[in-house]
Coordinates of C-alpha atoms in Angstrom, one line a residue:
M1 CA 16.2 36.4 78.5
T2 CA 19.3 34.6 79.6
D3 CA 20.1 31.0 79.0
E4 CA 19.0 30.1 82.5
D5 CA 15.6 31.8 82.0
W6 CA 14.4 29.5 79.3
K7 CA 12.4 26.5 80.3
Y8 CA 13.7 24.3 77.5
P9 CA 17.4 23.9 76.6
Q10 CA 18.7 24.9 73.2
Q11 CA 18.9 21.9 70.9
P12 CA 20.5 21.6 67.5
Y13 CA 18.2 21.6 64.6
R14 CA 17.1 18.1 63.4
K15 CA 16.7 19.0 59.8
N16 CA 17.4 22.0 57.6
G17 CA 17.3 23.0 53.9
W18 CA 16.2 25.4 51.2
L19 CA 12.9 25.3 49.4
Q20 CA 12.5 27.0 46.0
V21 CA 9.2 28.9 46.2
D22 CA 9.4 31.2 43.2
D23 CA 11.1 31.5 39.8
N24 CA 11.5 35.3 40.4
P25 CA 11.1 36.3 36.8
P26 CA 12.6 38.1 35.0
L27 CA 15.6 37.6 37.3
K28 CA 17.7 34.5 37.1
S29 CA 17.9 34.0 40.9
P30 CA 14.9 32.1 42.2
H31 CA 13.6 32.7 45.7
K32 CA 14.6 29.8 48.0
I33 CA 13.6 30.1 51.6
Y34 CA 15.8 28.6 54.3
Y35 CA 14.2 26.5 57.0
E36 CA 15.1 24.5 60.1
E37 CA 13.2 21.8 62.1
Y38 CA 13.6 21.2 65.8
G39 CA 11.9 18.9 68.3
N40 CA 9.8 15.8 67.8
P41 CA 9.5 14.8 64.1
D42 CA 6.2 13.1 65.0
G43 CA 5.0 15.9 67.2
E44 CA 2.3 18.5 66.7
P45 CA 3.5 20.9 64.0
V46 CA 4.1 24.5 64.9
M47 CA 5.1 27.1 62.2
F48 CA 7.0 30.1 63.6
L49 CA 6.8 33.4 61.7
H50 CA 9.4 36.0 62.4
G51 CA 9.0 39.7 62.5
G52 CA 10.1 42.6 60.4
P53 CA 9.4 42.3 57.5
G54 CA 13.0 41.4 57.0
G55 CA 13.9 40.0 60.4
T56 CA 15.3 36.5 60.6
C57 CA 14.9 33.4 62.8
T58 CA 17.4 32.3 65.4
P59 CA 17.7 29.0 67.2
N60 CA 16.4 30.6 70.4
F61 CA 13.0 30.9 68.8
S62 CA 12.7 27.1 69.0
R63 CA 12.8 27.4 72.8
F64 CA 9.2 28.6 73.2
F65 CA 8.1 25.0 72.6
D66 CA 8.4 21.7 74.4
P67 CA 10.7 19.7 72.0
E68 CA 9.1 16.4 73.2
R69 CA 5.6 17.6 72.2
Y70 CA 6.2 19.8 69.1
R71 CA 7.6 19.6 65.6
I72 CA 9.0 23.1 65.4
I73 CA 9.6 24.8 62.1
L74 CA 11.5 28.0 61.7
F75 CA 12.2 29.7 58.4
D76 CA 13.6 32.9 57.0
Q77 CA 11.2 34.9 54.8
R78 CA 12.1 36.1 51.3
G79 CA 15.1 38.4 51.0
C80 CA 16.5 38.0 54.5
G81 CA 18.5 35.7 56.7
K82 CA 19.8 32.6 55.0
S83 CA 17.1 32.7 52.3
V84 CA 18.3 33.6 48.8
P85 CA 18.5 35.9 47.1
N86 CA 19.4 38.1 50.1
V87 CA 18.9 41.8 49.9
A88 CA 22.2 42.6 51.6
K89 CA 24.3 40.0 49.6
D90 CA 22.5 39.9 46.3
G91 CA 21.1 43.4 46.0
A92 CA 17.6 44.9 46.5
Q93 CA 16.6 44.3 42.9
A94 CA 16.8 40.5 43.4
G95 CA 15.8 40.3 47.0
L96 CA 12.7 42.6 46.7
A97 CA 11.4 41.1 43.4
N98 CA 8.2 39.2 44.0
N99 CA 8.6 40.0 47.7
E100 CA 5.0 40.9 48.8
T101 CA 2.6 39.7 51.4
S102 CA 0.7 37.4 49.1
Y103 CA 3.9 35.6 48.1
L104 CA 4.9 35.2 51.8
V105 CA 1.5 33.7 52.7
D106 CA 1.8 31.1 49.9
D107 CA 5.4 30.4 50.9
I108 CA 4.0 29.1 54.2
A109 CA 1.6 26.8 52.4
K110 CA 4.4 25.5 50.1
L111 CA 6.7 24.8 53.0
R112 CA 3.9 23.0 54.8
N113 CA 3.4 20.8 51.8
H114 CA 7.1 20.3 51.3
L115 CA 7.5 19.1 54.9
E116 CA 4.5 16.8 54.3
I117 CA 2.4 18.2 57.2
K118 CA -0.8 16.2 56.7
S119 CA -2.7 17.7 59.7
K120 CA -3.5 21.1 60.9
M121 CA -0.7 23.1 62.5
H122 CA -0.2 25.7 65.2
V123 CA 0.8 29.1 63.7
F124 CA 2.9 31.3 66.0
G125 CA 3.9 34.9 65.0
G126 CA 4.8 38.2 66.5
S127 CA 4.7 41.8 65.3
W128 CA 4.9 41.5 61.5
G129 CA 4.7 37.8 62.1
S130 CA 1.2 38.4 63.7
I131 CA 0.1 40.0 60.4
L132 CA 1.5 37.2 58.3
A133 CA -0.1 34.5 60.6
Q134 CA -3.5 36.1 60.4
A135 CA -3.2 36.6 56.6
Y136 CA -2.3 32.9 56.2
A137 CA -5.1 31.8 58.4
I138 CA -7.6 33.9 56.5
K139 CA -6.6 32.3 53.2
Y140 CA -6.0 28.7 54.6
P141 CA -8.2 28.4 57.7
E142 CA -8.6 24.7 57.2
T143 CA -4.9 24.2 57.9
V144 CA -4.7 26.1 61.2
Q145 CA -5.2 24.5 64.6
T146 CA -4.3 27.5 66.8
L147 CA -3.1 31.1 66.3
I148 CA -0.6 32.3 68.9
L149 CA 0.0 36.0 68.3
R150 CA 2.4 38.3 70.1
G151 CA 2.7 42.1 69.7
I152 CA -0.3 42.6 67.4
W153 CA 0.3 45.0 64.6
Q154 CA -2.3 46.6 62.3
A155 CA 0.4 48.5 60.2
T156 CA -2.0 51.4 59.2
K157 CA -0.6 54.9 58.5
Q158 CA -1.4 55.9 62.1
D159 CA 0.6 53.0 63.4
L160 CA 3.6 53.7 61.2
D161 CA 3.5 57.4 62.0
Y162 CA 3.6 56.6 65.7
M163 CA 6.8 54.7 65.3
Y164 CA 8.6 56.5 62.5
Q165 CA 7.2 60.0 62.1
G166 CA 6.4 61.4 65.5
N167 CA 7.5 65.1 65.9
A168 CA 10.2 64.7 63.2
E169 CA 8.8 67.5 60.9
T170 CA 9.1 70.1 63.6
Y171 CA 12.0 68.6 65.5
H172 CA 14.4 71.4 64.5
K173 CA 12.1 74.0 66.1
G174 CA 11.7 72.2 69.4
P175 CA 12.8 68.6 70.1
Y176 CA 10.8 68.7 73.3
N177 CA 7.5 69.6 71.6
V178 CA 5.6 66.4 72.5
T179 CA 2.1 67.3 71.3
V180 CA 2.3 64.6 68.6
P181 CA 2.1 61.0 69.9
G182 CA 5.0 58.6 69.2
S183 CA 7.6 56.2 70.3
Y184 CA 10.1 59.0 70.4
L185 CA 8.6 60.2 73.7
F186 CA 10.4 57.3 75.5
Y187 CA 13.7 57.1 73.6
P188 CA 14.8 60.8 73.0
E189 CA 18.6 60.2 72.4
E190 CA 17.9 57.4 69.9
W191 CA 15.2 59.5 68.2
K192 CA 17.6 62.3 67.7
E193 CA 20.0 60.0 65.9
Y194 CA 17.2 58.6 63.7
V195 CA 15.7 62.0 62.8
E196 CA 19.0 63.9 62.1
I197 CA 20.0 61.4 59.4
I198 CA 17.3 63.1 57.3
P199 CA 17.8 66.8 56.2
Q200 CA 15.5 69.2 57.9
N201 CA 13.5 70.1 54.7
R202 CA 12.7 66.4 54.0
R203 CA 11.3 65.3 57.4
K204 CA 7.6 65.7 56.5
D205 CA 7.5 62.0 55.5
M206 CA 10.4 60.1 57.2
I207 CA 9.6 56.8 55.7
K208 CA 9.7 58.3 52.2
A209 CA 12.8 60.2 53.0
Y210 CA 14.6 57.1 54.1
K211 CA 13.4 55.3 51.0
E212 CA 15.0 57.9 48.8
I213 CA 18.4 57.2 50.5
F214 CA 17.9 53.4 50.4
D215 CA 17.1 53.6 46.7
M216 CA 20.1 55.7 45.9
V217 CA 22.9 54.1 43.8
P218 CA 26.0 55.6 45.4
R219 CA 28.5 57.2 43.1
T220 CA 30.9 58.6 45.6
P221 CA 32.3 57.3 49.0
E222 CA 30.4 60.1 50.7
Q223 CA 27.1 58.8 49.2
Q224 CA 28.0 55.3 50.2
E225 CA 28.6 56.3 53.8
T226 CA 25.3 58.3 53.8
K227 CA 23.4 55.2 52.7
R228 CA 25.2 53.0 55.2
K229 CA 24.5 55.3 58.1
A230 CA 20.8 55.5 57.1
L231 CA 20.4 51.8 56.9
V232 CA 22.0 51.3 60.3
A233 CA 20.0 54.1 61.9
W234 CA 16.7 52.7 60.8
S235 CA 17.6 49.2 62.0
K236 CA 19.0 50.4 65.4
W237 CA 15.9 52.6 66.0
E238 CA 13.6 49.6 65.8
E239 CA 15.8 47.4 68.0
V240 CA 16.1 50.0 70.7
I241 CA 12.4 50.7 71.1
S242 CA 11.6 46.9 71.1
N243 CA 12.8 46.6 74.6
I244 CA 11.4 48.3 77.7
V245 CA 15.0 48.6 79.0
P246 CA 17.1 49.0 75.9
N247 CA 20.7 48.1 75.7
T248 CA 21.8 51.1 73.8
K249 CA 25.5 50.2 73.9
N250 CA 25.0 46.9 72.2
V251 CA 22.2 46.5 69.7
G252 CA 23.6 43.3 68.3
K253 CA 23.0 42.4 64.7
Y254 CA 20.8 45.4 64.3
G255 CA 23.9 47.6 64.3
S256 CA 25.7 45.5 61.7
D257 CA 25.9 46.7 58.1
E258 CA 24.9 43.4 56.6
F259 CA 21.8 42.8 58.7
A260 CA 20.7 46.5 58.6
T261 CA 21.0 46.5 54.8
S262 CA 18.5 43.7 54.4
F263 CA 16.2 44.5 57.3
A264 CA 15.8 48.3 56.7
Q265 CA 15.3 47.9 52.9
I266 CA 12.7 45.1 53.2
E267 CA 10.8 46.9 55.9
N268 CA 10.8 50.2 53.9
H269 CA 9.7 48.3 50.8
Y270 CA 6.6 47.0 52.6
F271 CA 5.9 50.2 54.5
T272 CA 5.9 52.4 51.3
N273 CA 3.6 49.9 49.6
N274 CA 0.9 49.7 52.3
M275 CA 2.2 46.3 53.3
F276 CA 0.8 45.1 49.9
M277 CA -2.6 44.7 51.6
E278 CA -5.9 46.3 51.2
N279 CA -6.6 48.8 54.0
H280 CA -7.8 47.0 57.2
Y281 CA -7.7 43.7 55.3
L282 CA -7.2 41.6 58.4
I283 CA -10.0 43.2 60.4
K284 CA -12.4 43.1 57.4
N285 CA -11.8 39.4 57.1
V286 CA -11.7 38.4 60.7
E287 CA -14.8 36.3 60.4
R288 CA -12.8 33.8 58.4
I289 CA -10.7 33.0 61.5
K290 CA -13.4 33.3 64.2
D291 CA -13.5 29.5 64.7
I292 CA -9.8 29.2 65.3
P293 CA -8.6 29.5 68.9
I294 CA -6.5 32.7 69.1
H295 CA -4.1 33.4 71.9
I296 CA -2.9 37.0 72.1
V297 CA 0.1 38.3 74.2
H298 CA 0.9 42.0 74.2
G299 CA 3.3 44.1 76.2
R300 CA 1.5 46.9 78.0
F301 CA 4.6 49.1 77.4
D302 CA 5.1 48.1 73.7
Q303 CA 6.3 51.1 71.8
V304 CA 6.7 49.3 68.4
C305 CA 3.1 48.1 68.4
P306 CA 1.2 50.0 71.1
M307 CA -1.4 47.9 72.9
Y308 CA -4.4 49.6 71.3
Q309 CA -3.7 47.5 68.2
A310 CA -4.3 44.3 70.1
D311 CA -7.5 45.8 71.5
I312 CA -8.7 46.5 67.9
L313 CA -8.3 42.8 67.0
V314 CA -10.1 41.7 70.2
D315 CA -13.0 44.1 69.4
A316 CA -13.2 42.8 65.9
L317 CA -13.4 39.2 67.1
R318 CA -16.2 40.2 69.5
N319 CA -18.0 41.9 66.7
V320 CA -18.2 38.6 64.9
G321 CA -19.4 36.7 68.0
T322 CA -16.3 35.2 69.4
E323 CA -13.6 35.8 72.1
P324 CA -9.9 35.2 71.9
A325 CA -8.9 32.0 73.6
S326 CA -6.7 34.2 75.9
Y327 CA -5.5 37.8 75.9
V328 CA -2.6 38.5 78.2
R329 CA -1.2 42.0 78.7
T330 CA 2.3 41.6 80.1
T331 CA 4.2 44.3 82.0
A332 CA 6.8 44.2 79.2
G333 CA 7.7 45.9 76.0
H334 CA 7.6 44.6 72.4
S335 CA 10.2 41.9 72.1
A336 CA 9.3 38.3 72.3
L337 CA 12.6 37.8 74.2
E338 CA 11.7 40.0 77.1
L339 CA 11.3 37.8 80.1
E340 CA 7.6 38.1 80.8
N341 CA 6.6 37.9 77.2
A342 CA 8.7 34.7 76.7
M343 CA 7.4 33.1 79.9
V344 CA 3.7 33.7 79.0
L345 CA 4.2 32.5 75.4
T346 CA 5.9 29.3 76.6
N347 CA 3.2 28.7 79.2
I348 CA 0.5 29.1 76.5
M349 CA 2.2 26.5 74.3
D350 CA 2.6 24.2 77.3
N351 CA -1.1 24.3 78.0
L352 CA -2.7 24.1 74.6
P353 CA -5.2 21.3 74.3
K354 CA -3.3 18.3 72.8
M355 CA -3.9 17.8 69.1
D356 CA -4.5 14.3 67.8
H357 CA -2.7 15.2 64.6
S358 CA -2.0 11.6 63.6
K359 CA -5.7 11.0 62.9
L360 CA -6.6 14.3 61.2
P361 CA -7.4 14.1 57.5
G362 CA -4.9 15.5 55.0
T363 CA -5.4 19.1 54.1
K364 CA -3.0 19.7 51.3
V365 CA -3.2 23.2 49.8
T366 CA -1.7 24.4 46.5
G367 CA 0.0 27.4 47.9
A368 CA 0.2 28.7 44.3
D369 CA -2.2 31.5 44.2
A370 CA -0.3 34.7 44.7
T371 CA -3.0 36.9 43.0
Q372 CA -5.5 37.1 45.8
S373 CA -6.2 40.7 46.8
Y374 CA -4.7 41.4 50.2

């Protein structure tokens, strides 16, 4: 997307702040999530959930929505962006403490209450944000008007292996052995860089091998450089494969030490803990969201979240007797900022049935229960 491609011009945020969502015991630095509001303060509320885990929001994300119609809320999830403590600035111990799916779900509810949203709201999430949006809707369905989901992710071992494992274990024997499925098939130069960070004898489980480096406390400059390179390699790999035509010479913030330190460690923290969710939790609980209109946008050439993952969700909805409100397969890759994805998402938001939010009853939720099994 270029500036001219967007339907709506970039506007400054109307309001911003930090909301304390957790005391973060036994640490002394409580979690405070950073948020921004754009658009019409009296408009239909839409909650934007960024990807990752460990990504951040940027002002561009507000441009999917008509600022005259919508009250647009962006926020950085725990440990990343402008939220504090930040994994990169304050350390993994602080940033990853109490950083699990159940906490993030309840953070949405707490932010909703803090902003005094009395009606239902549209919930818009892509990639990891699509998981978080569904998990929130499963727990708090009475607060959700519409789900708009892009780049559906199931985050099973199969899905993680496709993206992060591929042919890594046998790469040294034959990098062009393509009998194992994976994103690597489409990005061979970048895959080489990602794989060769890890010693040959530790490539059986790439996510685990990267975690060992991320968890290392460097004692020498050489160890510090090894860790830095690993963090950046992980971050760059995801950014490159998010675009059908990657800009390999400029991966932006994904190549910066600060962003990569936060992004890579938060993602790895979730991946090595099964996303802090019961296996197939979203699919098993899809009946709880069957009455919510669900719009799905998925790039046909997505190599972060291959399209079969969206089909799994559609099949699950049909199995409980409902259809998605729309399911659009674009000729694009993963990123929400690829032109066709962005245009379709904007069009969906422009054409949602208008919500008479001023007359809806209050639906305050506590947002305090972080003990639910996910």
